[in-house]
mmCIF file of C-alpha atoms and ligand atoms in Angstrom:
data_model
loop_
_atom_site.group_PDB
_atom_site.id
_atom_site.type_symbol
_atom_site.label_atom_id
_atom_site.label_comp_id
_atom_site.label_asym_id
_atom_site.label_seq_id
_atom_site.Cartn_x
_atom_site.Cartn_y
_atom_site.Cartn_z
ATOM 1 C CA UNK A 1015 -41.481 -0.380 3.930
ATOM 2 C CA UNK A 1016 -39.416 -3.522 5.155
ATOM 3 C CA UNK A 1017 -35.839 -3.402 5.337
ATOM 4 C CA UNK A 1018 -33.441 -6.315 4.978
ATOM 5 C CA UNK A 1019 -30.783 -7.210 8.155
ATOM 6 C CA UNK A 1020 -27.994 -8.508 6.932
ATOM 7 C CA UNK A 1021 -25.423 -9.828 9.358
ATOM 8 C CA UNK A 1022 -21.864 -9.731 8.857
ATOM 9 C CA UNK A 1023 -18.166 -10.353 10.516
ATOM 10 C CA UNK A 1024 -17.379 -7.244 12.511
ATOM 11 C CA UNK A 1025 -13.428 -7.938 12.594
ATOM 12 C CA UNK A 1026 -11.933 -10.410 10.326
ATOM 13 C CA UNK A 1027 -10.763 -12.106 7.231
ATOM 14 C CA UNK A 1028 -14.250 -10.926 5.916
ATOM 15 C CA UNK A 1029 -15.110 -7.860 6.606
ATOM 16 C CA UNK A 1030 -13.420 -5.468 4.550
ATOM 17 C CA UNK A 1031 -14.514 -7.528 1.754
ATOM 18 C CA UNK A 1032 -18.095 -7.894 2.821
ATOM 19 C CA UNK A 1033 -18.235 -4.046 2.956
ATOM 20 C CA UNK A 1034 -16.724 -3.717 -0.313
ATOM 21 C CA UNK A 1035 -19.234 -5.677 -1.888
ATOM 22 C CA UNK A 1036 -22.305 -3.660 -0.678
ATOM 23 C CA UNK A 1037 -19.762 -0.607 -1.742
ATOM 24 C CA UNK A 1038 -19.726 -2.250 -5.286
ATOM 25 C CA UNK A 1039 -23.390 -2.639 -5.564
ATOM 26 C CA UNK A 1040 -24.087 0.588 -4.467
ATOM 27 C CA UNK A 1041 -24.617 0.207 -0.651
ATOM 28 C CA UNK A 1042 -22.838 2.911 1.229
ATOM 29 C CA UNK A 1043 -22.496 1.485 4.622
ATOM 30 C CA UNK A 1044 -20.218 3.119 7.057
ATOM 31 C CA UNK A 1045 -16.892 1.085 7.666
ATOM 32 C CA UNK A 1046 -16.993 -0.991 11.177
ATOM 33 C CA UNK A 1047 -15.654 1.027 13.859
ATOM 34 C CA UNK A 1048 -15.204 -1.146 16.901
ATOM 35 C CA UNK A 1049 -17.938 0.809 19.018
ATOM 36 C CA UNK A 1050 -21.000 0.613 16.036
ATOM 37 C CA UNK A 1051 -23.049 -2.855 16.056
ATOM 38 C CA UNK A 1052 -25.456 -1.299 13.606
ATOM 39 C CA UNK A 1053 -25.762 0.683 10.196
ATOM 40 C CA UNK A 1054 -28.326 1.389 7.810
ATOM 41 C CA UNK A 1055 -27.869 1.993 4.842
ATOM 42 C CA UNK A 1056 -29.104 5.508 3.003
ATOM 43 C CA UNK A 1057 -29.582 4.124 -0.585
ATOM 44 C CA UNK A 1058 -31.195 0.695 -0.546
ATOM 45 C CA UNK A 1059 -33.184 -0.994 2.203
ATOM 46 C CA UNK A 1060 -30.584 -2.719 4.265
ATOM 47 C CA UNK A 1061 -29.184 -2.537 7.194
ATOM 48 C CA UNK A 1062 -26.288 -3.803 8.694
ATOM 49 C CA UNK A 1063 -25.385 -6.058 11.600
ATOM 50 C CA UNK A 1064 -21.902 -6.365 13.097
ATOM 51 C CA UNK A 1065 -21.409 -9.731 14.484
ATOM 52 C CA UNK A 1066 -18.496 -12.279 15.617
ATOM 53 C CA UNK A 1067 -18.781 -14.764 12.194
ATOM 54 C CA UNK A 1068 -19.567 -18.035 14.824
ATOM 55 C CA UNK A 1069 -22.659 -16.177 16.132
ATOM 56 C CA UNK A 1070 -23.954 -15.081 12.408
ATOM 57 C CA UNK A 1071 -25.817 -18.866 11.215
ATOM 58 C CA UNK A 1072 -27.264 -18.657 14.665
ATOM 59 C CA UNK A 1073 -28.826 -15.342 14.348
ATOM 60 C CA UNK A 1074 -30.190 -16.285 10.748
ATOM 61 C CA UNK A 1075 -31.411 -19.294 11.689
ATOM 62 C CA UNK A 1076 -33.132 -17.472 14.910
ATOM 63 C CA UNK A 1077 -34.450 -14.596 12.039
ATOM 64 C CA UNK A 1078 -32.507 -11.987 14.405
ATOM 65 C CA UNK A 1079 -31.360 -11.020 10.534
ATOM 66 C CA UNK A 1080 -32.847 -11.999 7.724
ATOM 67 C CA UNK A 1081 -29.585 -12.365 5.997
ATOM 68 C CA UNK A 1082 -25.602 -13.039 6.618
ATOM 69 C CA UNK A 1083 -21.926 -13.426 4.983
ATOM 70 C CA UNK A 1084 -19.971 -16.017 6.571
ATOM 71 C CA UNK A 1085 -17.598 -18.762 5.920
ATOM 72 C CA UNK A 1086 -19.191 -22.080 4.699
ATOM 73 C CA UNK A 1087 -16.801 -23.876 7.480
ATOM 74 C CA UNK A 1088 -18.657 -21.689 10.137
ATOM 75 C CA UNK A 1089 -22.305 -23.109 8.586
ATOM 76 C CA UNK A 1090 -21.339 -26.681 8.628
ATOM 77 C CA UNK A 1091 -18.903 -26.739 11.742
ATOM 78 C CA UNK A 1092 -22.719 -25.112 13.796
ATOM 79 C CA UNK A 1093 -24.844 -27.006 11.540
ATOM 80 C CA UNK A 1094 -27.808 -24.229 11.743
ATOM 81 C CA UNK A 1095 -30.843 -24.342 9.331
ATOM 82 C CA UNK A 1096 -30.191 -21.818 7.204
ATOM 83 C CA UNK A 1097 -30.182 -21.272 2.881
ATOM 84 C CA UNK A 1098 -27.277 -20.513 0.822
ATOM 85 C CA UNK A 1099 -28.430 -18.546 -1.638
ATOM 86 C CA UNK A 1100 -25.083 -17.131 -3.020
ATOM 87 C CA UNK A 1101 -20.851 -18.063 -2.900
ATOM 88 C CA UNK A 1102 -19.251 -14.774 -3.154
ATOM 89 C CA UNK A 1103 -15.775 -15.656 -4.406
ATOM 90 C CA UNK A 1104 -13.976 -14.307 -1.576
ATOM 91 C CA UNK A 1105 -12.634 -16.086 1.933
ATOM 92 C CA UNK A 1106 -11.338 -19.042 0.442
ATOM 93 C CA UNK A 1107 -9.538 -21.631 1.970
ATOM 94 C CA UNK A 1108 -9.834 -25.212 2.828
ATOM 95 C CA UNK A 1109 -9.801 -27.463 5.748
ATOM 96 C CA UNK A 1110 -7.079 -29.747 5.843
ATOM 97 C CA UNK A 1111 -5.154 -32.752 7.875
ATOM 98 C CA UNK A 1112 -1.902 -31.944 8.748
ATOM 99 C CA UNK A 1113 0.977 -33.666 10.654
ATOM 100 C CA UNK A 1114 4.394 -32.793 11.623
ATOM 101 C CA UNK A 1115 7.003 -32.795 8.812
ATOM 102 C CA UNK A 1116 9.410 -35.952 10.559
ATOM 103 C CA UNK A 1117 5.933 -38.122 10.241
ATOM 104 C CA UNK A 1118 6.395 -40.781 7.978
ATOM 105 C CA UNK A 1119 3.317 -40.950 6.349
ATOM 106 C CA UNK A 1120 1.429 -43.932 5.021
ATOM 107 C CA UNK A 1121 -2.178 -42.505 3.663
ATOM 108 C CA UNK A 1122 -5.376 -41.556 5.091
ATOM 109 C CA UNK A 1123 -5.210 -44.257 7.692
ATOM 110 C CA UNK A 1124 -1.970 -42.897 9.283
ATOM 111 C CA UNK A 1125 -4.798 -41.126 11.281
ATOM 112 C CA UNK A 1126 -6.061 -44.224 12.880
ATOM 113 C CA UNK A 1127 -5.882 -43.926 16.557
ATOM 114 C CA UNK A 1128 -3.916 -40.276 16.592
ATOM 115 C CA UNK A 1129 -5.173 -37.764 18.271
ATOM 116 C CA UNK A 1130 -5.998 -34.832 16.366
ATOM 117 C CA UNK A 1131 -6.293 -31.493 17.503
ATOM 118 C CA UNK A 1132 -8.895 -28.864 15.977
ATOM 119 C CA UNK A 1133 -11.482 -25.849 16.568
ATOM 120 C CA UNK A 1134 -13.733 -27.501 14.171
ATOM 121 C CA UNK A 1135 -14.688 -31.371 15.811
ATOM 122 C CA UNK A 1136 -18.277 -31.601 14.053
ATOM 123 C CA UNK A 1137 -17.168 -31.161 10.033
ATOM 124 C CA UNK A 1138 -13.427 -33.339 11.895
ATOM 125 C CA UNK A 1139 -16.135 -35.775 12.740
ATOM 126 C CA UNK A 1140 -18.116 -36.248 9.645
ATOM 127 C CA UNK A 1141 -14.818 -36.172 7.812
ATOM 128 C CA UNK A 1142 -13.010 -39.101 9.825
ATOM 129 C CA UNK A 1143 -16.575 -41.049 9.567
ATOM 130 C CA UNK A 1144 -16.612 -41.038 6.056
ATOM 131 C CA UNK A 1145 -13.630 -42.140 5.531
ATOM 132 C CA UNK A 1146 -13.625 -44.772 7.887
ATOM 133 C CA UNK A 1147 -10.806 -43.370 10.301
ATOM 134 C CA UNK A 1148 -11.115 -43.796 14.031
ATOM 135 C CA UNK A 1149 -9.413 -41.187 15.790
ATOM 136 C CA UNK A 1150 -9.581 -38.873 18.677
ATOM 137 C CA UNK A 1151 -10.685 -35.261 18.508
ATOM 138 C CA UNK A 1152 -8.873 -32.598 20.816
ATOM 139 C CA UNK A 1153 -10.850 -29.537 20.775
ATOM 140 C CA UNK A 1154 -9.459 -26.532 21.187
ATOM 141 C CA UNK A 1155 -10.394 -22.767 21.104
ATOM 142 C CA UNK A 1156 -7.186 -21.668 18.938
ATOM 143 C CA UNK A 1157 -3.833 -21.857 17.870
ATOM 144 C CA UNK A 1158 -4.151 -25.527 17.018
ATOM 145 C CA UNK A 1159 -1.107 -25.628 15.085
ATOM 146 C CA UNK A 1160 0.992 -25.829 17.929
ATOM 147 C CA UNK A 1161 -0.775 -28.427 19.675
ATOM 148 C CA UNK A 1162 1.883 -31.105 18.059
ATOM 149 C CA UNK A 1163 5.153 -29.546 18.667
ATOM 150 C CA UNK A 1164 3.956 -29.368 22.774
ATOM 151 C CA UNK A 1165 2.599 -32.511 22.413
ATOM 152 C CA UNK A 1166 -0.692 -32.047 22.930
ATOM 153 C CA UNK A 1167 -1.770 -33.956 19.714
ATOM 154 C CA UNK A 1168 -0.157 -35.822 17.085
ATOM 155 C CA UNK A 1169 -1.461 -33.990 14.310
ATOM 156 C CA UNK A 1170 -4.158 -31.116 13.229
ATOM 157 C CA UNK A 1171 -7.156 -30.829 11.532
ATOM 158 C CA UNK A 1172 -7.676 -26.803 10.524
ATOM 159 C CA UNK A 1173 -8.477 -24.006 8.242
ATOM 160 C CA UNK A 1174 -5.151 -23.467 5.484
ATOM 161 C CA UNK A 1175 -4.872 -20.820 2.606
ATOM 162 C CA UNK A 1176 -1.612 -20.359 1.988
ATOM 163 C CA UNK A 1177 0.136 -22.802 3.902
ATOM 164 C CA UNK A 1178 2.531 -20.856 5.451
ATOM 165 C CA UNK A 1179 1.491 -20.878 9.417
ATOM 166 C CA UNK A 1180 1.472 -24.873 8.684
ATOM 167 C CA UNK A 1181 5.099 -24.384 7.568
ATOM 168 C CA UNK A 1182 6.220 -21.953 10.388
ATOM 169 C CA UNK A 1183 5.436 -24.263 12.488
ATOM 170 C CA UNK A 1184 7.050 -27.660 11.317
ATOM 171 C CA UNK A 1185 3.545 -29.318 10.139
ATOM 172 C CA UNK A 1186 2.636 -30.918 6.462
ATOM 173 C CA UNK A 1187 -0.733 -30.775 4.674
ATOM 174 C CA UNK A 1188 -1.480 -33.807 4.010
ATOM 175 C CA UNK A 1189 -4.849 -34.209 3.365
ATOM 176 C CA UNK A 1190 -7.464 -31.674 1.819
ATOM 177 C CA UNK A 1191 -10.980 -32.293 3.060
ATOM 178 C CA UNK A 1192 -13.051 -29.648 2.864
ATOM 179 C CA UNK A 1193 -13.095 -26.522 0.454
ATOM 180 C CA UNK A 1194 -14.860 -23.261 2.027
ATOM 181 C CA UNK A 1195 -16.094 -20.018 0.796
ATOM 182 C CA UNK A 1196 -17.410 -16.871 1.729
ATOM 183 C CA UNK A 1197 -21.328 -16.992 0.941
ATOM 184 C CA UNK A 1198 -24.586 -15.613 1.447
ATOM 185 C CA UNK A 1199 -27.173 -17.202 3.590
ATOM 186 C CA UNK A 1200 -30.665 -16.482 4.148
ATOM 187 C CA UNK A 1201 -33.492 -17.427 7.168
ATOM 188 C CA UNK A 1202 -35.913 -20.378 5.423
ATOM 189 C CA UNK A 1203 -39.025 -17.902 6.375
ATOM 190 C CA UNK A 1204 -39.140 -14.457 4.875
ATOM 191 C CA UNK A 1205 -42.056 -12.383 3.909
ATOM 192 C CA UNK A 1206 -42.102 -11.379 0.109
ATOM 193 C CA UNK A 1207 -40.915 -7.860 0.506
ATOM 194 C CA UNK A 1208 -38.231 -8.812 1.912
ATOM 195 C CA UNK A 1209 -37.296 -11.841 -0.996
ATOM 196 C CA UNK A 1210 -38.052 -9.095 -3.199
ATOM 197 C CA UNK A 1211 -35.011 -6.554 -1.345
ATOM 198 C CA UNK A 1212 -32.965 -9.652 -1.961
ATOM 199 C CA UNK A 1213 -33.354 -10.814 -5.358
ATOM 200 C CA UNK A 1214 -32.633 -6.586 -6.213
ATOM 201 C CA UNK A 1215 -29.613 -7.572 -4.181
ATOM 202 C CA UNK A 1216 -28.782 -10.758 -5.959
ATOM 203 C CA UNK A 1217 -29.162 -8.808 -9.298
ATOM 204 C CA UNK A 1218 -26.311 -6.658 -8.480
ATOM 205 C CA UNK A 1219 -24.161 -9.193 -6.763
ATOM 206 C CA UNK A 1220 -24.394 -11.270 -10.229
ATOM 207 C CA UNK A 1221 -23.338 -8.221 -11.923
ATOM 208 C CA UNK A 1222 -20.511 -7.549 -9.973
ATOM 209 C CA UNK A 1223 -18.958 -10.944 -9.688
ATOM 210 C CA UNK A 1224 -19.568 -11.303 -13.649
ATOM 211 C CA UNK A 1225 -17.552 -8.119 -14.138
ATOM 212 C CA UNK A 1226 -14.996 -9.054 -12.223
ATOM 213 C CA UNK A 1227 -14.218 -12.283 -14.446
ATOM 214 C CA UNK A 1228 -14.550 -10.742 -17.717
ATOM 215 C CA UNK A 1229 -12.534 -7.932 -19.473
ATOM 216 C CA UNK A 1230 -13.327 -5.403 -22.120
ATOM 217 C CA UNK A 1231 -10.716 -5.861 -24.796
ATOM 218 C CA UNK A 1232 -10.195 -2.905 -27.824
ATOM 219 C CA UNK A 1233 -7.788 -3.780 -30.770
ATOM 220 C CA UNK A 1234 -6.723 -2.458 -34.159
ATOM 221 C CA UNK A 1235 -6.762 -4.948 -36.819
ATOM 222 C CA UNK A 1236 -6.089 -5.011 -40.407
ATOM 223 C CA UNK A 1237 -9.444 -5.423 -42.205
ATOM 224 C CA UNK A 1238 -7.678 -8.544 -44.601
ATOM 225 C CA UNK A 1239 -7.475 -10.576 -40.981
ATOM 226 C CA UNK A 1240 -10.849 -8.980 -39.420
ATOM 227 C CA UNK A 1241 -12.806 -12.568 -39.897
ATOM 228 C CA UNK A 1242 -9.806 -14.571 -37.983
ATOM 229 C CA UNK A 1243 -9.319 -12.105 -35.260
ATOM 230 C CA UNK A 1244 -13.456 -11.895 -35.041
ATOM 231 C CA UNK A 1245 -13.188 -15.632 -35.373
ATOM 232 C CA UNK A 1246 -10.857 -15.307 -31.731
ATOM 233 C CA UNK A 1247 -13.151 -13.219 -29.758
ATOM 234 C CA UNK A 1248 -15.714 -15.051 -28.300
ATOM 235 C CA UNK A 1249 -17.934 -12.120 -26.681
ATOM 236 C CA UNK A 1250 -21.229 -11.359 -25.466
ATOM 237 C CA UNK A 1251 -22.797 -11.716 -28.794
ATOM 238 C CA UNK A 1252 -20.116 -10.619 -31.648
ATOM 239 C CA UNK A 1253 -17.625 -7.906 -31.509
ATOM 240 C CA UNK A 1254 -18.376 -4.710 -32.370
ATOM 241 C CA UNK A 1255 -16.020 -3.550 -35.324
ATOM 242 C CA UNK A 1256 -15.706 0.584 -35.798
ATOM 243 C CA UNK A 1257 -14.185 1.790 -39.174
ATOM 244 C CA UNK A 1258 -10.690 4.019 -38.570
ATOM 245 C CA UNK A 1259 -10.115 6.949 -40.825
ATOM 246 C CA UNK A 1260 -6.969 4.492 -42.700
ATOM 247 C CA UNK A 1261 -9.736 2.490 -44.643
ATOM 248 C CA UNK A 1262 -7.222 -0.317 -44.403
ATOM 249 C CA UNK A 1263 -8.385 -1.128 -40.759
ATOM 250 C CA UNK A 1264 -11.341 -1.343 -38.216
ATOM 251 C CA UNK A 1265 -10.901 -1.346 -34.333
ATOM 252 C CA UNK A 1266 -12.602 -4.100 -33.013
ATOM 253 C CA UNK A 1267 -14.021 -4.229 -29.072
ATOM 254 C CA UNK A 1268 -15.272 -7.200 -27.178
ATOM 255 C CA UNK A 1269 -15.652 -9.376 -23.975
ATOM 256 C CA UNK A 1270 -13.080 -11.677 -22.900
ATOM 257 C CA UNK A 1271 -12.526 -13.759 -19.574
ATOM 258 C CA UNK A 1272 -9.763 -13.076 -17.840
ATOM 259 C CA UNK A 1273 -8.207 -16.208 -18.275
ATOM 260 C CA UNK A 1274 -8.924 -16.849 -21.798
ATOM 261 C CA UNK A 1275 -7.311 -13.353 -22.933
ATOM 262 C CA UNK A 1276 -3.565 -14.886 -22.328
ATOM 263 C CA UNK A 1277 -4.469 -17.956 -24.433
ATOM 264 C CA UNK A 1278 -5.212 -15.740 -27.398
ATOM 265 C CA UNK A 1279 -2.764 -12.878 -26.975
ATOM 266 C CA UNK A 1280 -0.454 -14.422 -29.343
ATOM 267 C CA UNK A 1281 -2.746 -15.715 -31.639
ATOM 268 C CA UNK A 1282 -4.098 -12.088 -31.998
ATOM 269 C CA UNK A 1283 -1.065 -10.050 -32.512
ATOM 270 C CA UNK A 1284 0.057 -13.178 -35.532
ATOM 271 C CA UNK A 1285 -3.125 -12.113 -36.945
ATOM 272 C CA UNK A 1286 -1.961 -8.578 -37.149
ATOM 273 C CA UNK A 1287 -3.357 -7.277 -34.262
ATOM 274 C CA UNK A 1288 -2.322 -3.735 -32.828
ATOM 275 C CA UNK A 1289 -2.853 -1.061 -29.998
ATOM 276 C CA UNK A 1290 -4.474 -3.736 -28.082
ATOM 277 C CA UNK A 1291 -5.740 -2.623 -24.793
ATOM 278 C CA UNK A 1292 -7.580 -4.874 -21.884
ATOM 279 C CA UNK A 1293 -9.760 -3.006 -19.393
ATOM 280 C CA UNK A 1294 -11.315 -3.533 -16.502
ATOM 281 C CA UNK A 1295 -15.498 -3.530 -16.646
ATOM 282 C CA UNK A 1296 -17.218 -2.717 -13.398
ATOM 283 C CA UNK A 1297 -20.525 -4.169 -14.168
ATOM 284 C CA UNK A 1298 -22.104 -6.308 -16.281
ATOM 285 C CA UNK A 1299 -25.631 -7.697 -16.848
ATOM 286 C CA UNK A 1300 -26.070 -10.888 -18.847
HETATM 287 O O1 PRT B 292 -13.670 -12.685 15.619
HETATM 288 P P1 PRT B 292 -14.401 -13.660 14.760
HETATM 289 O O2 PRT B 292 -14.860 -14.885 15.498
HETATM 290 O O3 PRT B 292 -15.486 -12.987 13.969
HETATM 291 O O4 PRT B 292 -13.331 -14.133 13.633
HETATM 292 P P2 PRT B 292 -12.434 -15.449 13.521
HETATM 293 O O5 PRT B 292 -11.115 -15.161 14.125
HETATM 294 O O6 PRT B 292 -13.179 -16.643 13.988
HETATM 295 O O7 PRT B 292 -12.342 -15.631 11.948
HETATM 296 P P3 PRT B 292 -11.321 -14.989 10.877
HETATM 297 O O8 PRT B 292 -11.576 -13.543 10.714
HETATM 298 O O9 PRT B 292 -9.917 -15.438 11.138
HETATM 299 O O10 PRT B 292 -11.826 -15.791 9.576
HETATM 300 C C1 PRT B 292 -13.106 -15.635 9.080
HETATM 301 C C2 PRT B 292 -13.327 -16.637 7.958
HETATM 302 O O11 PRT B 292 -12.375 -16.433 6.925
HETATM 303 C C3 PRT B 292 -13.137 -18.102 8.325
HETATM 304 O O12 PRT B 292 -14.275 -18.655 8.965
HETATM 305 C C4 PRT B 292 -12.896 -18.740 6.980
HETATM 306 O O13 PRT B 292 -14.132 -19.000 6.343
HETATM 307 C C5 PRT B 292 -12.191 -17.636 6.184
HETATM 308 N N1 PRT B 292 -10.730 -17.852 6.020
HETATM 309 C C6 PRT B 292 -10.080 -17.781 4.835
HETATM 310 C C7 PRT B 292 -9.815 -18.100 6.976
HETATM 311 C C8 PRT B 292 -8.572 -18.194 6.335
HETATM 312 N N2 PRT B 292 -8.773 -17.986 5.014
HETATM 313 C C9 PRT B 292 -7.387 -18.447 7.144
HETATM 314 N N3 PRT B 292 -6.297 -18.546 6.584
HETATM 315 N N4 PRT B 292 -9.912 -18.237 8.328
HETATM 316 C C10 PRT B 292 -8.817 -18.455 9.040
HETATM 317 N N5 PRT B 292 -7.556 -18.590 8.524
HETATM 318 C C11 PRT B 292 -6.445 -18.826 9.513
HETATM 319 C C12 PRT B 292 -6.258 -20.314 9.829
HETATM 320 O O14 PRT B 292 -7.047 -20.679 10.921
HETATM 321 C C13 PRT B 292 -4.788 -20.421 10.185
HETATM 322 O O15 PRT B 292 -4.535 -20.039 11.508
HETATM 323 O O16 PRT B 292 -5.216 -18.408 9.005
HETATM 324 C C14 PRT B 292 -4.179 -19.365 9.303
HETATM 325 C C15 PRT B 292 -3.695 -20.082 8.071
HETATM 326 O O17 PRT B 292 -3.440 -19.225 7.060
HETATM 327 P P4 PRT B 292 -2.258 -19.537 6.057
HETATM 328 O O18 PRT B 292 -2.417 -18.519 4.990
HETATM 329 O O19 PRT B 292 -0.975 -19.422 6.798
HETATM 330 O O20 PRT B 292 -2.465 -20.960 5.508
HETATM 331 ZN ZN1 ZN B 293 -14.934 -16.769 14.800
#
């Protein structure tokens, strides 16, 4: 029976998360202790490779494992043949221009003839090219935002989520270039026992991340105003609607997303609606 390698970050932004995922779709792995570069897993036919997340496209692409989870930026910036076969939701951030905050800044062509300073030159190079910007690319291994405060560069071209090393450290986002997600990658050349190990996979990845967007809402509602608060509840299919022992009302349960459950809280309880209660679901399978 074939078993699936999947490669992932052994220390990082990623990890806990990439762990928590198999957790989620029932993958016990055991968490990455600094000394283990291996684990199988007992329920499901994977197992486990611990890797620094700039050596993981390589190893796909070289079918050392079959699969990986690594940042899009770390894809493009190695440009390694490999598939994406999955964004996972998680890792997100964005690659971004930024310059120090006394700059006085005049657009995109403000770069023209600057040196910029980054750990990522090949997606800095495609991104100055199409744009039209001739600049000059300082590479460096890390801490590029100091280069510009020692001089080294006059601005810096690197990874941002929330902003705030940029701000500790005098420096404006300017420009957004590139938006970058954890995802799931896959070597171009696998045997059909193993596609099968990851479309099972897949099938529990889309169950988890559609969970995780939607919500399970109860209510009680007067049965006069059951068609307008049904008429609110988008759901799977319709809302199921369960008679109380007062004959005067039904409780009514459905799906929601997330997002549109604050845009018809009010509209609910103006309808009448009571005891309303939002919970999370932990899988679902459209
Ligand atoms: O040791 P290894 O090589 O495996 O790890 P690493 O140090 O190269 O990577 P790691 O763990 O820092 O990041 C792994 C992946 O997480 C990256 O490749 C991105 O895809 C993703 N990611 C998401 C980030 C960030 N957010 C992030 N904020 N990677 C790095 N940062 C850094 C950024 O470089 C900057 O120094 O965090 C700082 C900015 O953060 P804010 O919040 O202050 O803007
Ligand atoms: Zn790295």
């Amino acid at each position: 029976m074939e078993r699936l390698k999947i490669a992932i970050q052994k220390s990082g932004r990623l990890s806990d998360k990439s762990i928590d995922l198999f957790e989620k779709a029932g993958i016990s792995i055991s968490s990455n202790s600094s000394r283990i570069l291996f684990a199988s897993a007992a329920d499901f036919p994977v197992d486990i490779l611990y890797l620094r997340d700039d050596d993981i496209p390589q190893c796909v692409a070289d079918g050392v494992a079959d699969c990986g989870i690594v940042g899009e930026n770390v894809i493009w910036e190695t440009g390694k043949q490999v598939e994406t076969i999955e964004k996972l939701g998680f890792g997100k951030c964005r690659l971004s221009l930024a310059i120090p905050r006394d700059s006085q800044y005049t657009g995109l062509d403000w770069f023209n003839g600057k040196k910029i300073a980054t750990t990522y030159p090949n997606i800095l190079k495609k991104v100055l090219s199409e744009n039209a910007i001739k600049a000059d690319i300082h590479v460096i291994s890390g801490s590029v935002e100091i280069c510009p405060v020692i001089g080294l560069a006059d601005a810096i071209f690197d990874i941002v989520s929330t902003g705030s090393t940029l701000l500790s450290n005098g420096l404006v986002e300017k420009e957004q270039m590139v938006f970058s997600e954890a995802v799931m990658i896959k070597n171009g050349n696998l045997n059909a026992e193993k596609e099968e190990i990851i479309k099972k996979l897949l099938f529990r990845i889309h169950a988890i991340k559609a969970a995780k967007s939607n919500k399970y809402i109860l209510l009680n509602a007067p049965k006069k105003n059951l068609d307008k608060i049904i008429s609110l509840l988008p759901g799977m299919k319709s809302p199921s609607v369960v008679p109380l022992a007062d004959g005067e009302w039904v409780s009514v349960h459905s799906v929601v997303k997330e997002n549109q459950f604050w845009e018809i809280i009010d509209q609910l309880q103006a309808e009448g609606a009571q005891g309303i209660l939002v919970v999370p679901i932990e899988k679902m399978i459209l």
